[in-house]
């Protein structure tokens, strides 16, 4: 007999119950009709086997208990378990989507902070170390511009000097560094210290960008324990290798056990104190002396301090000149020099503007970093590493976001597998419910029967 597709489908399920057996017998009645005799019995062994199975099911209504247990298991366990897995997969997708967005947002934020930091330094961020050192190389030219602009502060310095001498009867020099820069611009520190122009300037050599560190973490032992004749791990260490162990095998006075009481006359120690730069020939600016006034940390700090002093004075004068006239102050300034009496509030405010400009240019965050880099070349590597960490963290977050995408795809795939299983279970449970209702109704003269609480 050829295979019947419906019977094949019924037998392919994970479980077979009484109603499946009834359906198989109904199909066999059609396919095994030729084996039916005049007494209504079937000579087919297949039909006999399935009829025997049905009779065993119907003995003491065992089939009804089985399908009821199956229905209860679908409603109480199988359905809720599948729906719980499905809800978990959906919730996992939402969580992974949220974390993916967070990773992308954090990565973008870190990159934005990286480029913002690079912008503060005045670089593009392509090669941080080289760009920072390129800025340091351009620093002397920038400071030369500042020195040229400092030459325009003659009127401000004269006003502050006259005011100080008039009010405080001050005899010492006022703003010496600022006055020197106003007259000479941005000369070498040697010229400020010695009072004359050097004949030779030997500027310090600026170190290049540090090379990339080796990726290999192996330890380089050098030529320790090796010789030209027999290199290898088992090479012996000999006295010819140049190692002085500090052990003298010859007897000496120190080994005789005698005590040195320190009564021997020792040569007196002479300490000679040299001035900075005194080891250089006259007229030669070397080391810090070769740096300009604004490059040298000591003179630059003095220059900034005096600029702030001048800025504070001019700001206070603008405030005082804006107040109502003070009779005492007016009477005091009647004896003041003409440069003090001829000033107006607007003119003082105009004199304050270039002072603030110079102060802002020298104390900006970018200039502070450049001065630090010039003083400590190792600072370049620290800044580079700090900025690289932001990019590394951004790359890690991007990879983490990609992992979230993969996991979300896996959760979506699991959901696509679970949804048909839930629908199939619900469909079979409804069919089973209808079959049980129909069987019970048949027992009570076709009275309507409804099973309540069947919901998968």
XYZ file of C-alpha atoms in Angstrom:
456
model
C 0.000 0.000 0.000
C 1.442 3.429 -0.879
C 2.148 5.828 1.986
C -0.606 8.235 2.914
C 0.628 11.801 3.455
C -1.885 12.582 6.193
C -0.955 9.453 8.153
C 2.698 10.296 7.667
C 2.059 13.798 9.008
C 0.149 12.480 12.042
C 2.932 10.018 12.889
C 5.663 12.696 12.522
C 4.473 14.569 15.613
C 6.225 14.437 18.971
C 3.189 12.784 20.557
C 0.246 10.668 19.339
C -2.997 10.499 21.297
C -6.340 8.736 20.989
C -7.874 11.132 18.484
C -4.885 10.707 16.174
C -5.487 6.969 16.267
C -9.164 7.496 15.385
C -8.161 9.637 12.405
C -5.678 7.013 11.212
C -8.362 4.305 11.378
C -10.753 6.516 9.376
C -8.083 6.926 6.697
C -7.347 3.179 6.679
C -11.033 2.410 6.147
C -10.652 4.032 2.785
C -7.235 2.703 1.874
C -7.847 -0.820 3.248
C -11.386 -1.244 1.877
C -10.307 -4.146 -0.341
C -9.365 -6.208 2.723
C -12.860 -5.989 4.223
C -14.812 -9.300 4.234
C -18.563 -9.976 4.188
C -18.710 -9.870 7.971
C -17.384 -6.270 8.096
C -13.979 -7.235 9.382
C -10.617 -6.347 7.883
C -7.988 -8.895 7.016
C -5.285 -6.169 6.901
C -2.851 -6.499 9.757
C -2.323 -2.722 9.802
C -6.033 -2.126 10.362
C -6.157 -4.815 13.068
C -3.237 -3.224 14.932
C -4.751 0.261 15.001
C -8.181 -1.048 15.999
C -6.564 -2.932 18.872
C -4.802 0.289 19.982
C -8.134 2.123 19.993
C -9.812 -0.621 22.018
C -7.029 -0.483 24.584
C -7.416 3.305 24.770
C -11.180 3.007 25.316
C -10.796 0.501 28.133
C -11.768 2.325 31.364
C -11.706 5.626 29.400
C -7.901 5.814 29.572
C -7.793 8.022 26.472
C -9.842 10.725 28.188
C -7.413 10.889 31.097
C -4.457 11.054 28.704
C -5.772 13.888 26.529
C -6.905 15.767 29.641
C -3.381 15.452 31.066
C -1.936 16.559 27.730
C -4.257 19.570 27.601
C -3.412 20.510 31.168
C 0.318 20.250 30.461
C 0.035 22.484 27.396
C -1.917 25.118 29.305
C 0.058 25.023 32.565
C 3.632 24.320 31.452
C 4.419 24.135 27.752
C 2.642 27.340 26.728
C 3.902 29.542 29.603
C 7.466 28.233 29.163
C 7.523 29.060 25.449
C 5.939 32.468 26.019
C 8.473 33.195 28.773
C 11.338 32.360 26.412
C 9.761 34.523 23.731
C 9.341 37.473 26.129
C 12.912 37.038 27.316
C 14.193 37.130 23.720
C 12.177 40.294 23.004
C 13.354 41.962 26.213
C 16.942 40.998 25.414
C 16.609 42.649 21.996
C 15.387 45.876 23.582
C 18.197 45.825 26.139
C 20.816 45.129 23.476
C 19.411 47.886 21.255
C 19.628 50.327 24.162
C 23.191 49.313 24.965
C 24.121 49.534 21.285
C 22.867 53.116 21.141
C 24.729 53.906 24.366
C 27.972 52.483 22.949
C 27.596 54.480 19.745
C 26.752 57.640 21.677
C 29.656 57.180 24.111
C 32.076 56.454 21.259
C 30.942 59.583 19.409
C 31.254 61.584 22.642
C 34.805 60.332 23.230
C 35.810 61.164 19.663
C 34.244 64.608 20.048
C 36.188 65.128 23.273
C 39.347 63.949 21.519
C 38.986 66.460 18.701
C 37.931 69.184 21.160
C 41.121 68.538 23.143
C 43.148 68.586 19.929
C 41.510 71.883 19.031
C 42.547 73.311 22.396
C 46.116 72.317 21.617
C 45.779 73.753 18.120
C 46.354 70.473 16.257
C 44.297 68.268 13.950
C 44.940 65.004 15.811
C 46.395 63.031 12.889
C 49.782 62.620 14.602
C 49.611 64.192 18.037
C 53.280 63.945 19.011
C 54.633 65.436 15.780
C 51.999 68.142 15.630
C 52.691 69.213 19.216
C 56.413 69.412 18.598
C 55.750 71.309 15.366
C 53.838 73.848 17.452
C 56.758 74.079 19.858
C 59.058 74.778 16.920
C 56.740 77.617 15.916
C 56.634 78.936 19.484
C 59.608 81.340 19.093
C 57.883 83.025 16.154
C 54.675 83.395 18.162
C 56.583 84.890 21.087
C 58.352 87.265 18.712
C 54.949 88.616 17.716
C 54.102 89.050 21.388
C 57.391 90.875 21.889
C 56.608 93.223 18.982
C 53.181 93.962 20.433
C 54.792 94.616 23.832
C 56.688 97.480 22.214
C 53.349 99.300 21.911
C 52.904 99.528 25.701
C 55.083 102.609 26.159
C 52.202 104.916 27.112
C 50.741 102.422 29.608
C 54.118 101.903 31.289
C 54.766 105.646 31.486
C 51.342 106.246 33.009
C 51.841 103.545 35.670
C 55.391 104.754 36.408
C 54.279 108.360 36.810
C 51.332 107.346 39.001
C 53.544 105.158 41.215
C 56.201 107.839 41.670
C 53.578 110.480 42.394
C 51.397 108.557 44.833
C 53.929 106.304 46.576
C 57.095 108.333 46.146
C 58.601 105.147 44.678
C 62.278 105.356 43.768
C 62.944 101.801 42.547
C 62.384 100.734 38.896
C 58.757 100.078 37.980
C 57.947 97.109 35.727
C 61.609 96.445 34.795
C 60.960 93.388 32.623
C 58.012 94.975 30.803
C 60.024 98.143 30.254
C 62.910 96.098 28.861
C 60.576 94.174 26.508
C 58.936 97.430 25.406
C 62.297 98.792 24.357
C 63.986 95.659 23.030
C 61.112 93.361 22.048
C 61.886 89.689 22.801
C 65.695 89.434 23.009
C 67.675 86.597 24.584
C 67.763 86.050 28.315
C 71.514 86.606 28.089
C 70.899 90.188 26.932
C 68.468 90.785 29.805
C 70.896 89.323 32.365
C 74.165 90.758 31.061
C 72.893 93.971 29.469
C 74.576 93.379 26.122
C 73.848 91.489 22.912
C 75.575 88.088 22.656
C 77.902 87.471 19.753
C 77.068 83.758 19.506
C 73.727 82.084 20.346
C 73.693 78.309 20.895
C 70.075 77.331 21.348
C 69.200 74.017 23.059
C 68.477 71.150 20.686
C 64.776 70.245 20.635
C 64.255 66.493 20.865
C 62.247 64.855 18.122
C 59.087 62.886 18.585
C 59.742 59.688 20.558
C 59.667 56.546 18.397
C 56.876 54.057 18.749
C 57.427 51.494 21.470
C 58.296 47.982 20.405
C 55.397 45.598 20.237
C 57.569 42.744 21.435
C 57.546 42.457 25.203
C 60.771 40.449 25.273
C 63.610 41.605 27.501
C 66.809 42.673 25.805
C 69.636 41.343 27.943
C 72.269 42.900 25.700
C 75.604 41.060 25.576
C 75.463 39.993 29.213
C 77.154 36.633 29.674
C 78.127 36.263 26.019
C 81.464 36.372 24.294
C 82.544 36.763 20.721
C 83.932 33.244 20.566
C 81.069 31.242 22.027
C 77.708 33.041 22.180
C 74.883 31.132 23.821
C 72.851 30.614 26.910
C 75.523 28.532 28.639
C 78.382 30.995 28.137
C 80.353 31.433 31.355
C 80.933 34.812 32.986
C 84.637 35.492 33.255
C 86.730 38.301 34.628
C 87.490 39.334 31.039
C 83.836 40.249 30.554
C 84.543 43.490 32.379
C 82.427 42.931 35.498
C 83.953 44.325 38.662
C 82.493 42.419 41.616
C 84.254 44.647 44.184
C 86.213 41.677 45.701
C 89.954 42.098 46.119
C 91.844 38.895 46.949
C 95.103 40.727 47.803
C 95.690 41.505 51.503
C 95.499 45.192 52.321
C 95.686 47.482 55.301
C 91.938 47.666 55.524
C 91.781 43.856 55.913
C 94.229 43.833 58.837
C 91.537 44.765 61.333
C 92.991 48.198 62.118
C 90.552 50.986 62.998
C 90.743 54.296 61.175
C 89.977 56.981 63.824
C 89.928 59.773 61.275
C 92.952 61.623 62.711
C 94.756 61.718 59.408
C 94.950 65.106 57.822
C 92.677 65.306 54.816
C 92.909 67.796 52.036
C 90.469 70.700 52.554
C 87.398 70.715 50.319
C 86.953 73.857 48.262
C 83.535 74.825 46.953
C 83.407 77.378 44.206
C 80.074 79.044 43.445
C 79.697 79.971 39.796
C 77.187 82.340 38.331
C 74.782 81.045 35.742
C 76.441 80.969 32.371
C 79.901 81.703 33.816
C 81.214 78.498 32.303
C 80.561 79.880 28.817
C 82.967 82.167 27.029
C 82.110 85.819 27.139
C 79.587 86.815 24.508
C 78.280 83.257 24.030
C 74.631 82.604 24.981
C 74.200 78.936 25.750
C 71.472 76.865 27.398
C 68.795 78.952 29.080
C 70.693 82.134 28.245
C 70.121 81.366 24.552
C 66.366 81.307 25.043
C 64.390 84.447 24.521
C 62.963 86.410 27.440
C 59.512 84.988 26.807
C 60.838 81.446 26.343
C 62.787 81.375 29.588
C 60.394 80.317 32.383
C 61.887 82.692 34.935
C 61.735 85.841 32.827
C 58.409 84.859 31.275
C 56.823 84.524 34.716
C 58.130 87.964 35.618
C 56.814 89.362 32.333
C 53.343 87.911 32.979
C 53.354 89.130 36.582
C 54.146 92.647 35.488
C 51.495 92.482 32.775
C 48.936 91.460 35.397
C 50.139 94.282 37.642
C 49.673 96.774 34.827
C 46.274 95.290 33.933
C 45.115 95.576 37.559
C 46.223 99.212 37.717
C 44.458 100.207 34.501
C 41.287 98.343 35.501
C 41.234 100.112 38.858
C 41.796 103.472 37.195
C 38.844 102.864 34.851
C 36.643 102.101 37.870
C 37.879 105.109 39.857
C 37.460 107.500 36.939
C 33.881 106.283 36.476
C 32.881 107.154 40.018
C 31.602 110.519 41.183
C 34.292 113.132 41.616
C 36.172 113.064 44.902
C 37.181 116.530 46.057
C 40.210 115.190 47.922
C 41.409 113.178 44.936
C 40.882 116.093 42.587
C 42.875 118.349 44.848
C 45.689 115.800 45.062
C 45.927 115.403 41.274
C 46.266 119.167 40.796
C 49.932 118.705 41.638
C 50.275 115.556 39.490
C 52.277 115.426 36.246
C 50.486 116.311 33.055
C 50.363 112.674 31.906
C 48.093 111.888 34.884
C 45.883 114.956 34.604
C 45.275 114.629 30.866
C 43.789 111.112 30.955
C 40.139 110.316 30.294
C 38.245 107.187 31.257
C 37.728 106.193 27.627
C 41.415 106.588 26.840
C 42.442 104.468 29.838
C 39.990 101.798 28.720
C 41.620 101.846 25.274
C 45.053 101.462 26.884
C 43.746 98.469 28.856
C 42.697 96.570 25.735
C 46.197 95.651 24.365
C 47.347 94.683 27.861
C 44.444 92.235 28.178
C 45.178 90.919 24.691
C 48.837 90.171 25.501
C 47.896 88.625 28.831
C 45.285 86.396 27.200
C 47.685 85.229 24.516
C 50.384 84.277 27.026
C 48.126 82.609 29.593
C 45.819 80.683 27.260
C 45.502 76.943 27.789
C 47.223 76.242 24.489
C 50.246 78.383 25.394
C 50.457 76.773 28.838
C 50.673 73.347 27.227
C 53.277 74.548 24.740
C 55.428 76.010 27.509
C 55.154 72.732 29.435
C 56.141 70.749 26.342
C 59.127 73.014 25.775
C 60.252 72.603 29.389
C 59.642 68.828 29.497
C 59.798 66.879 26.201
C 58.380 63.819 27.995
C 55.138 65.759 28.412
C 54.498 65.238 24.688
C 54.340 61.486 25.166
C 52.059 61.852 28.193
C 49.676 64.115 26.305
C 49.778 61.825 23.266
C 49.015 58.785 25.413
C 46.193 60.634 27.167
C 44.615 61.572 23.841
C 45.195 58.109 22.377
C 43.348 56.603 25.325
C 40.214 58.485 24.267
C 40.435 57.012 20.759
C 41.153 53.530 22.136
C 38.124 53.747 24.396
C 36.029 54.929 21.450
C 37.233 51.970 19.336
C 36.489 49.561 22.201
C 32.966 50.964 22.473
C 32.483 50.590 18.705
C 33.533 46.921 18.926
C 31.269 46.474 21.918
C 28.405 47.991 19.918
C 29.114 45.531 17.086
C 28.955 42.693 19.628
C 25.603 44.027 20.812
C 24.368 43.922 17.210
C 25.444 40.285 16.835
C 23.761 39.281 20.083
C 20.618 41.162 19.075
C 20.550 39.273 15.777
C 20.874 36.000 17.689
C 17.978 36.996 19.956
C 15.915 37.941 16.886
C 16.677 34.563 15.320
C 15.615 32.810 18.522
C 12.381 34.831 18.507
C 11.689 33.804 14.907
C 12.064 30.167 15.984
C 9.900 30.472 19.102
C 6.957 32.333 17.557
C 5.926 29.473 15.167
C 6.263 26.981 18.027
C 3.946 29.064 20.212
C 1.403 29.384 17.392
C 1.588 25.639 16.650
C 1.131 24.750 20.315
C -1.855 27.081 20.586
C -3.415 25.609 17.466
C -3.013 21.994 18.634
C -4.286 22.886 22.078
C -7.448 24.389 20.588
C -7.952 21.296 18.419
C -7.482 19.058 21.423
C -9.945 21.166 23.399
C -12.604 20.820 20.703
C -12.077 17.053 20.478
C -12.432 16.626 24.239
C -15.548 18.823 24.315
C -17.081 16.814 21.446
C -16.293 13.470 23.123
C -17.762 14.522 26.455
C -20.813 16.016 24.704
C -21.410 12.673 22.925
C -21.544 10.970 26.299
C -24.343 13.292 27.538
C -26.709 13.285 24.553
C -25.058 16.095 22.576
C -25.318 18.596 25.391
C -22.966 21.570 24.814
C -19.692 21.291 26.726
C -17.237 24.137 27.183
C -13.801 23.741 28.787
C -12.920 26.959 30.626
C -9.452 28.400 31.253
C -7.829 26.881 28.178
C -5.498 29.653 27.086
C -1.961 29.127 25.828
